[in-house]
Amino acid sequence: MSYMGPRAFSHDQSADAEAEYDRLRDLARQEAAKRNSCFQRSQEAYSNGDGARAKELSEQGKAHGRKMDEYNKQASEFIFRENNAEGRVPADTIDLHGQFVEEAEEILEQRIKYAKAHGQTHLHVIVGKGNHSANHVQKIKPRVEQVCRELGLQYATEENAGRIYVNLTGGPAEMPPSTGHVQGHGQGYGHGQQPHQQYPSQQPHHQQQGGQQQDEIEQVVNAILPRVLRKLEKACCTIM
């Protein structure tokens, strides 16, 4: 699993908030290590003919796995709310900093569904430039592009390479200008810019403000968690 750390926040944030996010991810990693150790010892016990001990260790491993999922869930919720709180991003923008790739995929799918249902014509997705990832390789951007292709949506890397513009209408035209300032990211588009594809110059029919934007955050978080945890469990079994 990969996320955009070690700095998960896309804006100036208090040390306490950063520490809380790191604490939750660290606890999840500790539980993952305990889970893997239990499973390994369970296999060894089974190979040695001790079925009862193998079963006991397997159950312990599953318990650690559930704790890992819970800590990752808490971290994902925490960073999503912090980075997408009212006033930090415009209503047509979603910030995926700090998410595991699997988490980012589910969040984006739900956000796109929400945007379409509320008449929005486009979405700016903050994916980061990979500056803090291993070998400075962007992890989330390729998955965002994959989601767009699977949903039949056109997309383009913005002038700020850490942002992707997603067209929700399906009609080719010019990309619209940025609708507002995003803390920690560039804004607008340079003259003569050539995106991968071009999109309609339209503003969202429905601009969410104030409490409405907070409601949107809550809806996305509540909708994604069960499927995120299922994907994380599968990913952990193959990667960790």
JSON list of C-alpha atoms in Angstrom, two decimals:
[
{"chain": "A", "resi": 1, "resn": "MET", "atom": "CA", "xyz": [0.00, 0.00, 0.00]},
{"chain": "A", "resi": 2, "resn": "SER", "atom": "CA", "xyz": [1.26, 3.47, -0.83]},
{"chain": "A", "resi": 3, "resn": "TYR", "atom": "CA", "xyz": [0.31, 6.92, 0.30]},
{"chain": "A", "resi": 4, "resn": "MET", "atom": "CA", "xyz": [1.68, 10.39, -0.23]},
{"chain": "A", "resi": 5, "resn": "GLY", "atom": "CA", "xyz": [3.57, 10.76, 3.07]},
{"chain": "A", "resi": 6, "resn": "PRO", "atom": "CA", "xyz": [5.55, 11.45, 5.07]},
{"chain": "A", "resi": 7, "resn": "ARG", "atom": "CA", "xyz": [3.89, 14.87, 4.79]},
{"chain": "A", "resi": 8, "resn": "ALA", "atom": "CA", "xyz": [0.25, 13.97, 4.32]},
{"chain": "A", "resi": 9, "resn": "PHE", "atom": "CA", "xyz": [-1.25, 17.43, 4.60]},
{"chain": "A", "resi": 10, "resn": "SER", "atom": "CA", "xyz": [-1.49, 19.65, 1.54]},
{"chain": "A", "resi": 11, "resn": "HIS", "atom": "CA", "xyz": [-1.65, 22.84, 3.58]},
{"chain": "A", "resi": 12, "resn": "ASP", "atom": "CA", "xyz": [-0.07, 24.36, 6.65]},
{"chain": "A", "resi": 13, "resn": "GLN", "atom": "CA", "xyz": [-1.32, 22.30, 9.54]},
{"chain": "A", "resi": 14, "resn": "SER", "atom": "CA", "xyz": [-0.63, 22.15, 13.25]},
{"chain": "A", "resi": 15, "resn": "ALA", "atom": "CA", "xyz": [2.00, 19.78, 14.55]},
{"chain": "A", "resi": 16, "resn": "ASP", "atom": "CA", "xyz": [-0.69, 18.10, 16.64]},
{"chain": "A", "resi": 17, "resn": "ALA", "atom": "CA", "xyz": [-2.76, 17.22, 13.57]},
{"chain": "A", "resi": 18, "resn": "GLU", "atom": "CA", "xyz": [0.28, 15.87, 11.74]},
{"chain": "A", "resi": 19, "resn": "ALA", "atom": "CA", "xyz": [1.26, 13.85, 14.79]},
{"chain": "A", "resi": 20, "resn": "GLU", "atom": "CA", "xyz": [-2.23, 12.37, 15.13]},
{"chain": "A", "resi": 21, "resn": "TYR", "atom": "CA", "xyz": [-2.25, 11.22, 11.53]},
{"chain": "A", "resi": 22, "resn": "ASP", "atom": "CA", "xyz": [1.22, 9.67, 11.88]},
{"chain": "A", "resi": 23, "resn": "ARG", "atom": "CA", "xyz": [0.18, 8.00, 15.13]},
{"chain": "A", "resi": 24, "resn": "LEU", "atom": "CA", "xyz": [-2.78, 6.28, 13.52]},
{"chain": "A", "resi": 25, "resn": "ARG", "atom": "CA", "xyz": [-0.79, 5.03, 10.53]},
{"chain": "A", "resi": 26, "resn": "ASP", "atom": "CA", "xyz": [2.01, 3.83, 12.81]},
{"chain": "A", "resi": 27, "resn": "LEU", "atom": "CA", "xyz": [-0.47, 1.90, 14.94]},
{"chain": "A", "resi": 28, "resn": "ALA", "atom": "CA", "xyz": [-1.87, 0.30, 11.78]},
{"chain": "A", "resi": 29, "resn": "ARG", "atom": "CA", "xyz": [1.63, -0.73, 10.68]},
{"chain": "A", "resi": 30, "resn": "GLN", "atom": "CA", "xyz": [2.33, -2.23, 14.10]},
{"chain": "A", "resi": 31, "resn": "GLU", "atom": "CA", "xyz": [-0.85, -4.28, 13.92]},
{"chain": "A", "resi": 32, "resn": "ALA", "atom": "CA", "xyz": [0.04, -5.39, 10.40]},
{"chain": "A", "resi": 33, "resn": "ALA", "atom": "CA", "xyz": [3.44, -6.62, 11.63]},
{"chain": "A", "resi": 34, "resn": "LYS", "atom": "CA", "xyz": [1.81, -8.52, 14.50]},
{"chain": "A", "resi": 35, "resn": "ARG", "atom": "CA", "xyz": [-0.75, -10.02, 12.14]},
{"chain": "A", "resi": 36, "resn": "ASN", "atom": "CA", "xyz": [1.91, -11.20, 9.70]},
{"chain": "A", "resi": 37, "resn": "SER", "atom": "CA", "xyz": [3.96, -12.70, 12.53]},
{"chain": "A", "resi": 38, "resn": "CYS", "atom": "CA", "xyz": [0.94, -14.63, 13.79]},
{"chain": "A", "resi": 39, "resn": "PHE", "atom": "CA", "xyz": [0.14, -15.96, 10.33]},
{"chain": "A", "resi": 40, "resn": "GLN", "atom": "CA", "xyz": [3.73, -17.03, 9.76]},
{"chain": "A", "resi": 41, "resn": "ARG", "atom": "CA", "xyz": [3.88, -18.83, 13.10]},
{"chain": "A", "resi": 42, "resn": "SER", "atom": "CA", "xyz": [0.49, -20.37, 12.38]},
{"chain": "A", "resi": 43, "resn": "GLN", "atom": "CA", "xyz": [1.85, -21.87, 9.16]},
{"chain": "A", "resi": 44, "resn": "GLU", "atom": "CA", "xyz": [4.89, -23.18, 10.99]},
{"chain": "A", "resi": 45, "resn": "ALA", "atom": "CA", "xyz": [2.73, -24.77, 13.69]},
{"chain": "A", "resi": 46, "resn": "TYR", "atom": "CA", "xyz": [0.53, -26.39, 11.04]},
{"chain": "A", "resi": 47, "resn": "SER", "atom": "CA", "xyz": [3.62, -27.76, 9.26]},
{"chain": "A", "resi": 48, "resn": "ASN", "atom": "CA", "xyz": [4.77, -29.23, 12.58]},
{"chain": "A", "resi": 49, "resn": "GLY", "atom": "CA", "xyz": [1.44, -30.98, 13.05]},
{"chain": "A", "resi": 50, "resn": "ASP", "atom": "CA", "xyz": [0.13, -28.72, 15.81]},
{"chain": "A", "resi": 51, "resn": "GLY", "atom": "CA", "xyz": [-3.28, -27.89, 14.38]},
{"chain": "A", "resi": 52, "resn": "ALA", "atom": "CA", "xyz": [-4.68, -26.41, 17.59]},
{"chain": "A", "resi": 53, "resn": "ARG", "atom": "CA", "xyz": [-1.81, -23.95, 17.94]},
{"chain": "A", "resi": 54, "resn": "ALA", "atom": "CA", "xyz": [-2.03, -23.10, 14.25]},
{"chain": "A", "resi": 55, "resn": "LYS", "atom": "CA", "xyz": [-5.72, -22.23, 14.62]},
{"chain": "A", "resi": 56, "resn": "GLU", "atom": "CA", "xyz": [-5.07, -20.15, 17.74]},
{"chain": "A", "resi": 57, "resn": "LEU", "atom": "CA", "xyz": [-2.35, -18.13, 16.01]},
{"chain": "A", "resi": 58, "resn": "SER", "atom": "CA", "xyz": [-4.51, -17.70, 12.93]},
{"chain": "A", "resi": 59, "resn": "GLU", "atom": "CA", "xyz": [-7.32, -16.22, 15.04]},
{"chain": "A", "resi": 60, "resn": "GLN", "atom": "CA", "xyz": [-4.85, -13.89, 16.74]},
{"chain": "A", "resi": 61, "resn": "GLY", "atom": "CA", "xyz": [-3.61, -12.78, 13.33]},
{"chain": "A", "resi": 62, "resn": "LYS", "atom": "CA", "xyz": [-7.16, -12.03, 12.17]},
{"chain": "A", "resi": 63, "resn": "ALA", "atom": "CA", "xyz": [-7.74, -9.94, 15.31]},
{"chain": "A", "resi": 64, "resn": "HIS", "atom": "CA", "xyz": [-4.62, -7.89, 14.61]},
{"chain": "A", "resi": 65, "resn": "GLY", "atom": "CA", "xyz": [-5.81, -7.49, 11.03]},
{"chain": "A", "resi": 66, "resn": "ARG", "atom": "CA", "xyz": [-9.10, -6.04, 12.22]},
{"chain": "A", "resi": 67, "resn": "LYS", "atom": "CA", "xyz": [-7.25, -3.58, 14.44]},
{"chain": "A", "resi": 68, "resn": "MET", "atom": "CA", "xyz": [-5.05, -2.60, 11.49]},
{"chain": "A", "resi": 69, "resn": "ASP", "atom": "CA", "xyz": [-8.14, -1.93, 9.40]},
{"chain": "A", "resi": 70, "resn": "GLU", "atom": "CA", "xyz": [-9.67, 0.21, 12.14]},
{"chain": "A", "resi": 71, "resn": "TYR", "atom": "CA", "xyz": [-6.56, 2.37, 12.57]},
{"chain": "A", "resi": 72, "resn": "ASN", "atom": "CA", "xyz": [-6.26, 2.85, 8.81]},
{"chain": "A", "resi": 73, "resn": "LYS", "atom": "CA", "xyz": [-9.93, 3.76, 8.66]},
{"chain": "A", "resi": 74, "resn": "GLN", "atom": "CA", "xyz": [-9.44, 6.38, 11.36]},
{"chain": "A", "resi": 75, "resn": "ALA", "atom": "CA", "xyz": [-6.36, 7.79, 9.60]},
{"chain": "A", "resi": 76, "resn": "SER", "atom": "CA", "xyz": [-8.14, 7.95, 6.24]},
{"chain": "A", "resi": 77, "resn": "GLU", "atom": "CA", "xyz": [-11.15, 9.74, 7.74]},
{"chain": "A", "resi": 78, "resn": "PHE", "atom": "CA", "xyz": [-8.94, 12.13, 9.70]},
{"chain": "A", "resi": 79, "resn": "ILE", "atom": "CA", "xyz": [-6.75, 13.23, 6.79]},
{"chain": "A", "resi": 80, "resn": "PHE", "atom": "CA", "xyz": [-9.69, 13.47, 4.40]},
{"chain": "A", "resi": 81, "resn": "ARG", "atom": "CA", "xyz": [-11.62, 15.78, 6.70]},
{"chain": "A", "resi": 82, "resn": "GLU", "atom": "CA", "xyz": [-8.54, 17.89, 7.44]},
{"chain": "A", "resi": 83, "resn": "ASN", "atom": "CA", "xyz": [-7.54, 18.37, 3.81]},
{"chain": "A", "resi": 84, "resn": "ASN", "atom": "CA", "xyz": [-11.07, 18.88, 2.49]},
{"chain": "A", "resi": 85, "resn": "ALA", "atom": "CA", "xyz": [-12.49, 21.03, 5.26]},
{"chain": "A", "resi": 86, "resn": "GLU", "atom": "CA", "xyz": [-14.50, 24.15, 4.42]},
{"chain": "A", "resi": 87, "resn": "GLY", "atom": "CA", "xyz": [-12.25, 26.92, 3.16]},
{"chain": "A", "resi": 88, "resn": "ARG", "atom": "CA", "xyz": [-9.29, 24.68, 2.30]},
{"chain": "A", "resi": 89, "resn": "VAL", "atom": "CA", "xyz": [-10.41, 23.59, -1.15]},
{"chain": "A", "resi": 90, "resn": "PRO", "atom": "CA", "xyz": [-13.07, 24.91, -3.56]},
{"chain": "A", "resi": 91, "resn": "ALA", "atom": "CA", "xyz": [-16.33, 23.01, -3.92]},
{"chain": "A", "resi": 92, "resn": "ASP", "atom": "CA", "xyz": [-15.22, 21.51, -7.24]},
{"chain": "A", "resi": 93, "resn": "THR", "atom": "CA", "xyz": [-11.98, 20.09, -5.80]},
{"chain": "A", "resi": 94, "resn": "ILE", "atom": "CA", "xyz": [-11.05, 16.98, -3.84]},
{"chain": "A", "resi": 95, "resn": "ASP", "atom": "CA", "xyz": [-7.72, 16.49, -2.07]},
{"chain": "A", "resi": 96, "resn": "LEU", "atom": "CA", "xyz": [-6.38, 12.93, -1.83]},
{"chain": "A", "resi": 97, "resn": "HIS", "atom": "CA", "xyz": [-3.19, 13.67, 0.11]},
{"chain": "A", "resi": 98, "resn": "GLY", "atom": "CA", "xyz": [-2.39, 11.11, 2.78]},
{"chain": "A", "resi": 99, "resn": "GLN", "atom": "CA", "xyz": [-4.57, 8.32, 1.39]},
{"chain": "A", "resi": 100, "resn": "PHE", "atom": "CA", "xyz": [-3.45, 4.84, 0.50]},
{"chain": "A", "resi": 101, "resn": "VAL", "atom": "CA", "xyz": [-3.96, 4.15, -3.19]},
{"chain": "A", "resi": 102, "resn": "GLU", "atom": "CA", "xyz": [-6.90, 1.87, -2.46]},
{"chain": "A", "resi": 103, "resn": "GLU", "atom": "CA", "xyz": [-8.48, 4.51, -0.23]},
{"chain": "A", "resi": 104, "resn": "ALA", "atom": "CA", "xyz": [-7.97, 7.22, -2.84]},
{"chain": "A", "resi": 105, "resn": "GLU", "atom": "CA", "xyz": [-9.66, 5.09, -5.50]},
{"chain": "A", "resi": 106, "resn": "GLU", "atom": "CA", "xyz": [-12.80, 4.55, -3.46]},
{"chain": "A", "resi": 107, "resn": "ILE", "atom": "CA", "xyz": [-12.97, 8.18, -2.32]},
{"chain": "A", "resi": 108, "resn": "LEU", "atom": "CA", "xyz": [-12.66, 9.41, -5.89]},
{"chain": "A", "resi": 109, "resn": "GLU", "atom": "CA", "xyz": [-15.36, 7.07, -7.20]},
{"chain": "A", "resi": 110, "resn": "GLN", "atom": "CA", "xyz": [-17.79, 8.27, -4.53]},
{"chain": "A", "resi": 111, "resn": "ARG", "atom": "CA", "xyz": [-16.87, 11.92, -5.09]},
{"chain": "A", "resi": 112, "resn": "ILE", "atom": "CA", "xyz": [-17.47, 11.59, -8.83]},
{"chain": "A", "resi": 113, "resn": "LYS", "atom": "CA", "xyz": [-20.84, 9.97, -8.17]},
{"chain": "A", "resi": 114, "resn": "TYR", "atom": "CA", "xyz": [-21.75, 12.76, -5.77]},
{"chain": "A", "resi": 115, "resn": "ALA", "atom": "CA", "xyz": [-20.62, 15.49, -8.19]},
{"chain": "A", "resi": 116, "resn": "LYS", "atom": "CA", "xyz": [-22.67, 14.05, -11.05]},
{"chain": "A", "resi": 117, "resn": "ALA", "atom": "CA", "xyz": [-25.73, 13.72, -8.86]},
{"chain": "A", "resi": 118, "resn": "HIS", "atom": "CA", "xyz": [-25.45, 17.41, -7.95]},
{"chain": "A", "resi": 119, "resn": "GLY", "atom": "CA", "xyz": [-24.95, 18.70, -11.48]},
{"chain": "A", "resi": 120, "resn": "GLN", "atom": "CA", "xyz": [-21.24, 19.47, -11.35]},
{"chain": "A", "resi": 121, "resn": "THR", "atom": "CA", "xyz": [-19.54, 19.40, -14.73]},
{"chain": "A", "resi": 122, "resn": "HIS", "atom": "CA", "xyz": [-15.94, 18.90, -13.68]},
{"chain": "A", "resi": 123, "resn": "LEU", "atom": "CA", "xyz": [-13.70, 18.01, -10.78]},
{"chain": "A", "resi": 124, "resn": "HIS", "atom": "CA", "xyz": [-10.17, 19.04, -9.82]},
{"chain": "A", "resi": 125, "resn": "VAL", "atom": "CA", "xyz": [-8.37, 16.13, -8.12]},
{"chain": "A", "resi": 126, "resn": "ILE", "atom": "CA", "xyz": [-5.29, 16.91, -6.04]},
{"chain": "A", "resi": 127, "resn": "VAL", "atom": "CA", "xyz": [-2.99, 13.90, -6.29]},
{"chain": "A", "resi": 128, "resn": "GLY", "atom": "CA", "xyz": [0.39, 15.38, -5.37]},
{"chain": "A", "resi": 129, "resn": "LYS", "atom": "CA", "xyz": [3.61, 15.40, -7.37]},
{"chain": "A", "resi": 130, "resn": "GLY", "atom": "CA", "xyz": [5.20, 12.41, -5.66]},
{"chain": "A", "resi": 131, "resn": "ASN", "atom": "CA", "xyz": [7.87, 14.55, -3.98]},
{"chain": "A", "resi": 132, "resn": "HIS", "atom": "CA", "xyz": [7.54, 12.58, -0.75]},
{"chain": "A", "resi": 133, "resn": "SER", "atom": "CA", "xyz": [7.03, 9.13, -2.28]},
{"chain": "A", "resi": 134, "resn": "ALA", "atom": "CA", "xyz": [9.73, 6.53, -2.75]},
{"chain": "A", "resi": 135, "resn": "ASN", "atom": "CA", "xyz": [11.92, 7.51, -5.73]},
{"chain": "A", "resi": 136, "resn": "HIS", "atom": "CA", "xyz": [9.59, 10.53, -6.18]},
{"chain": "A", "resi": 137, "resn": "VAL", "atom": "CA", "xyz": [7.15, 8.34, -8.12]},
{"chain": "A", "resi": 138, "resn": "GLN", "atom": "CA", "xyz": [3.52, 9.43, -8.12]},
{"chain": "A", "resi": 139, "resn": "LYS", "atom": "CA", "xyz": [1.41, 6.63, -6.65]},
{"chain": "A", "resi": 140, "resn": "ILE", "atom": "CA", "xyz": [-2.10, 8.02, -6.64]},
{"chain": "A", "resi": 141, "resn": "LYS", "atom": "CA", "xyz": [-2.11, 9.80, -10.01]},
{"chain": "A", "resi": 142, "resn": "PRO", "atom": "CA", "xyz": [-1.94, 6.58, -12.10]},
{"chain": "A", "resi": 143, "resn": "ARG", "atom": "CA", "xyz": [-4.85, 5.11, -10.13]},
{"chain": "A", "resi": 144, "resn": "VAL", "atom": "CA", "xyz": [-6.91, 8.28, -10.59]},
{"chain": "A", "resi": 145, "resn": "GLU", "atom": "CA", "xyz": [-6.28, 8.09, -14.33]},
{"chain": "A", "resi": 146, "resn": "GLN", "atom": "CA", "xyz": [-7.26, 4.42, -14.30]},
{"chain": "A", "resi": 147, "resn": "VAL", "atom": "CA", "xyz": [-10.53, 5.21, -12.52]},
{"chain": "A", "resi": 148, "resn": "CYS", "atom": "CA", "xyz": [-11.31, 7.89, -15.09]},
{"chain": "A", "resi": 149, "resn": "ARG", "atom": "CA", "xyz": [-10.69, 5.49, -17.97]},
{"chain": "A", "resi": 150, "resn": "GLU", "atom": "CA", "xyz": [-12.84, 2.81, -16.37]},
{"chain": "A", "resi": 151, "resn": "LEU", "atom": "CA", "xyz": [-15.67, 5.31, -15.90]},
{"chain": "A", "resi": 152, "resn": "GLY", "atom": "CA", "xyz": [-15.29, 6.66, -19.44]},
{"chain": "A", "resi": 153, "resn": "LEU", "atom": "CA", "xyz": [-14.27, 10.13, -18.25]},
{"chain": "A", "resi": 154, "resn": "GLN", "atom": "CA", "xyz": [-11.77, 12.37, -20.01]},
{"chain": "A", "resi": 155, "resn": "TYR", "atom": "CA", "xyz": [-9.03, 13.87, -17.87]},
{"chain": "A", "resi": 156, "resn": "ALA", "atom": "CA", "xyz": [-5.87, 15.97, -18.10]},
{"chain": "A", "resi": 157, "resn": "THR", "atom": "CA", "xyz": [-2.89, 16.85, -15.94]},
{"chain": "A", "resi": 158, "resn": "GLU", "atom": "CA", "xyz": [-3.16, 20.50, -15.00]},
{"chain": "A", "resi": 159, "resn": "GLU", "atom": "CA", "xyz": [-0.36, 23.05, -15.17]},
{"chain": "A", "resi": 160, "resn": "ASN", "atom": "CA", "xyz": [0.33, 22.08, -11.58]},
{"chain": "A", "resi": 161, "resn": "ALA", "atom": "CA", "xyz": [1.40, 18.48, -12.16]},
{"chain": "A", "resi": 162, "resn": "GLY", "atom": "CA", "xyz": [-0.02, 17.49, -8.79]},
{"chain": "A", "resi": 163, "resn": "ARG", "atom": "CA", "xyz": [-3.59, 18.11, -9.96]},
{"chain": "A", "resi": 164, "resn": "ILE", "atom": "CA", "xyz": [-5.80, 16.32, -12.46]},
{"chain": "A", "resi": 165, "resn": "TYR", "atom": "CA", "xyz": [-8.80, 17.87, -14.19]},
{"chain": "A", "resi": 166, "resn": "VAL", "atom": "CA", "xyz": [-11.68, 15.43, -14.71]},
{"chain": "A", "resi": 167, "resn": "ASN", "atom": "CA", "xyz": [-14.48, 16.22, -17.15]},
{"chain": "A", "resi": 168, "resn": "LEU", "atom": "CA", "xyz": [-17.82, 14.88, -15.95]},
{"chain": "A", "resi": 169, "resn": "THR", "atom": "CA", "xyz": [-19.86, 15.75, -19.05]},
{"chain": "A", "resi": 170, "resn": "GLY", "atom": "CA", "xyz": [-18.18, 13.69, -21.75]},
{"chain": "A", "resi": 171, "resn": "GLY", "atom": "CA", "xyz": [-18.02, 16.56, -24.24]},
{"chain": "A", "resi": 172, "resn": "PRO", "atom": "CA", "xyz": [-14.66, 17.78, -25.57]},
{"chain": "A", "resi": 173, "resn": "ALA", "atom": "CA", "xyz": [-13.88, 21.51, -25.39]},
{"chain": "A", "resi": 174, "resn": "GLU", "atom": "CA", "xyz": [-11.53, 23.81, -23.48]},
{"chain": "A", "resi": 175, "resn": "MET", "atom": "CA", "xyz": [-10.55, 23.22, -19.89]},
{"chain": "A", "resi": 176, "resn": "PRO", "atom": "CA", "xyz": [-12.16, 25.72, -17.50]},
{"chain": "A", "resi": 177, "resn": "PRO", "atom": "CA", "xyz": [-10.01, 28.01, -15.34]},
{"chain": "A", "resi": 178, "resn": "SER", "atom": "CA", "xyz": [-9.39, 27.17, -11.71]},
{"chain": "A", "resi": 179, "resn": "THR", "atom": "CA", "xyz": [-12.33, 28.26, -9.57]},
{"chain": "A", "resi": 180, "resn": "GLY", "atom": "CA", "xyz": [-10.32, 29.34, -6.56]},
{"chain": "A", "resi": 181, "resn": "HIS", "atom": "CA", "xyz": [-7.14, 29.21, -4.52]},
{"chain": "A", "resi": 182, "resn": "VAL", "atom": "CA", "xyz": [-6.11, 25.90, -3.02]},
{"chain": "A", "resi": 183, "resn": "GLN", "atom": "CA", "xyz": [-3.74, 26.05, -0.09]},
{"chain": "A", "resi": 184, "resn": "GLY", "atom": "CA", "xyz": [-0.40, 24.46, -0.86]},
{"chain": "A", "resi": 185, "resn": "HIS", "atom": "CA", "xyz": [-1.05, 24.12, -4.61]},
{"chain": "A", "resi": 186, "resn": "GLY", "atom": "CA", "xyz": [-0.76, 26.20, -7.73]},
{"chain": "A", "resi": 187, "resn": "GLN", "atom": "CA", "xyz": [-3.82, 27.72, -9.31]},
{"chain": "A", "resi": 188, "resn": "GLY", "atom": "CA", "xyz": [-5.03, 28.65, -12.77]},
{"chain": "A", "resi": 189, "resn": "TYR", "atom": "CA", "xyz": [-3.50, 27.65, -16.10]},
{"chain": "A", "resi": 190, "resn": "GLY", "atom": "CA", "xyz": [-0.66, 29.05, -18.10]},
{"chain": "A", "resi": 191, "resn": "HIS", "atom": "CA", "xyz": [-1.11, 30.62, -21.52]},
{"chain": "A", "resi": 192, "resn": "GLY", "atom": "CA", "xyz": [-0.50, 28.17, -24.34]},
{"chain": "A", "resi": 193, "resn": "GLN", "atom": "CA", "xyz": [-0.89, 25.19, -22.06]},
{"chain": "A", "resi": 194, "resn": "GLN", "atom": "CA", "xyz": [-1.56, 21.95, -23.91]},
{"chain": "A", "resi": 195, "resn": "PRO", "atom": "CA", "xyz": [-3.41, 19.44, -21.70]},
{"chain": "A", "resi": 196, "resn": "HIS", "atom": "CA", "xyz": [-3.71, 15.79, -22.67]},
{"chain": "A", "resi": 197, "resn": "GLN", "atom": "CA", "xyz": [-7.31, 16.45, -23.69]},
{"chain": "A", "resi": 198, "resn": "GLN", "atom": "CA", "xyz": [-9.55, 19.49, -23.70]},
{"chain": "A", "resi": 199, "resn": "TYR", "atom": "CA", "xyz": [-12.76, 20.08, -21.87]},
{"chain": "A", "resi": 200, "resn": "PRO", "atom": "CA", "xyz": [-15.85, 22.25, -21.63]},
{"chain": "A", "resi": 201, "resn": "SER", "atom": "CA", "xyz": [-15.46, 25.71, -20.17]},
{"chain": "A", "resi": 202, "resn": "GLN", "atom": "CA", "xyz": [-18.34, 25.43, -17.76]},
{"chain": "A", "resi": 203, "resn": "GLN", "atom": "CA", "xyz": [-18.83, 26.11, -14.09]},
{"chain": "A", "resi": 204, "resn": "PRO", "atom": "CA", "xyz": [-20.64, 23.64, -11.83]},
{"chain": "A", "resi": 205, "resn": "HIS", "atom": "CA", "xyz": [-24.40, 24.10, -11.83]},
{"chain": "A", "resi": 206, "resn": "HIS", "atom": "CA", "xyz": [-24.39, 23.54, -8.10]},
{"chain": "A", "resi": 207, "resn": "GLN", "atom": "CA", "xyz": [-21.70, 25.17, -5.90]},
{"chain": "A", "resi": 208, "resn": "GLN", "atom": "CA", "xyz": [-21.61, 23.70, -2.42]},
{"chain": "A", "resi": 209, "resn": "GLN", "atom": "CA", "xyz": [-20.82, 26.14, 0.34]},
{"chain": "A", "resi": 210, "resn": "GLY", "atom": "CA", "xyz": [-20.53, 26.12, 4.11]},
{"chain": "A", "resi": 211, "resn": "GLY", "atom": "CA", "xyz": [-22.43, 23.30, 5.76]},
{"chain": "A", "resi": 212, "resn": "GLN", "atom": "CA", "xyz": [-23.26, 21.74, 2.39]},
{"chain": "A", "resi": 213, "resn": "GLN", "atom": "CA", "xyz": [-19.59, 21.12, 1.69]},
{"chain": "A", "resi": 214, "resn": "GLN", "atom": "CA", "xyz": [-19.20, 19.54, 5.13]},
{"chain": "A", "resi": 215, "resn": "ASP", "atom": "CA", "xyz": [-22.21, 17.32, 4.41]},
{"chain": "A", "resi": 216, "resn": "GLU", "atom": "CA", "xyz": [-20.52, 16.22, 1.19]},
{"chain": "A", "resi": 217, "resn": "ILE", "atom": "CA", "xyz": [-17.37, 15.25, 3.09]},
{"chain": "A", "resi": 218, "resn": "GLU", "atom": "CA", "xyz": [-19.41, 13.19, 5.54]},
{"chain": "A", "resi": 219, "resn": "GLN", "atom": "CA", "xyz": [-21.32, 11.45, 2.74]},
{"chain": "A", "resi": 220, "resn": "VAL", "atom": "CA", "xyz": [-18.14, 10.49, 0.90]},
{"chain": "A", "resi": 221, "resn": "VAL", "atom": "CA", "xyz": [-16.46, 9.21, 4.06]},
{"chain": "A", "resi": 222, "resn": "ASN", "atom": "CA", "xyz": [-19.46, 7.16, 5.16]},
{"chain": "A", "resi": 223, "resn": "ALA", "atom": "CA", "xyz": [-19.96, 5.66, 1.71]},
{"chain": "A", "resi": 224, "resn": "ILE", "atom": "CA", "xyz": [-16.41, 4.49, 1.03]},
{"chain": "A", "resi": 225, "resn": "LEU", "atom": "CA", "xyz": [-15.24, 2.85, 4.23]},
{"chain": "A", "resi": 226, "resn": "PRO", "atom": "CA", "xyz": [-16.60, -0.71, 3.94]},
{"chain": "A", "resi": 227, "resn": "ARG", "atom": "CA", "xyz": [-15.20, -1.20, 0.42]},
{"chain": "A", "resi": 228, "resn": "VAL", "atom": "CA", "xyz": [-11.90, 0.50, 1.28]},
{"chain": "A", "resi": 229, "resn": "LEU", "atom": "CA", "xyz": [-11.35, -1.89, 4.15]},
{"chain": "A", "resi": 230, "resn": "ARG", "atom": "CA", "xyz": [-12.05, -4.91, 1.95]},
{"chain": "A", "resi": 231, "resn": "LYS", "atom": "CA", "xyz": [-9.53, -3.72, -0.63]},
{"chain": "A", "resi": 232, "resn": "LEU", "atom": "CA", "xyz": [-6.95, -2.89, 2.03]},
{"chain": "A", "resi": 233, "resn": "GLU", "atom": "CA", "xyz": [-7.26, -6.35, 3.53]},
{"chain": "A", "resi": 234, "resn": "LYS", "atom": "CA", "xyz": [-6.61, -7.97, 0.16]},
{"chain": "A", "resi": 235, "resn": "ALA", "atom": "CA", "xyz": [-3.70, -5.62, -0.55]},
{"chain": "A", "resi": 236, "resn": "CYS", "atom": "CA", "xyz": [-2.11, -6.23, 2.84]},
{"chain": "A", "resi": 237, "resn": "CYS", "atom": "CA", "xyz": [-2.23, -9.98, 2.36]},
{"chain": "A", "resi": 238, "resn": "THR", "atom": "CA", "xyz": [-0.23, -9.70, -0.86]},
{"chain": "A", "resi": 239, "resn": "ILE", "atom": "CA", "xyz": [2.13, -6.82, -0.08]},
{"chain": "A", "resi": 240, "resn": "MET", "atom": "CA", "xyz": [2.99, -6.90, 3.63]}
]
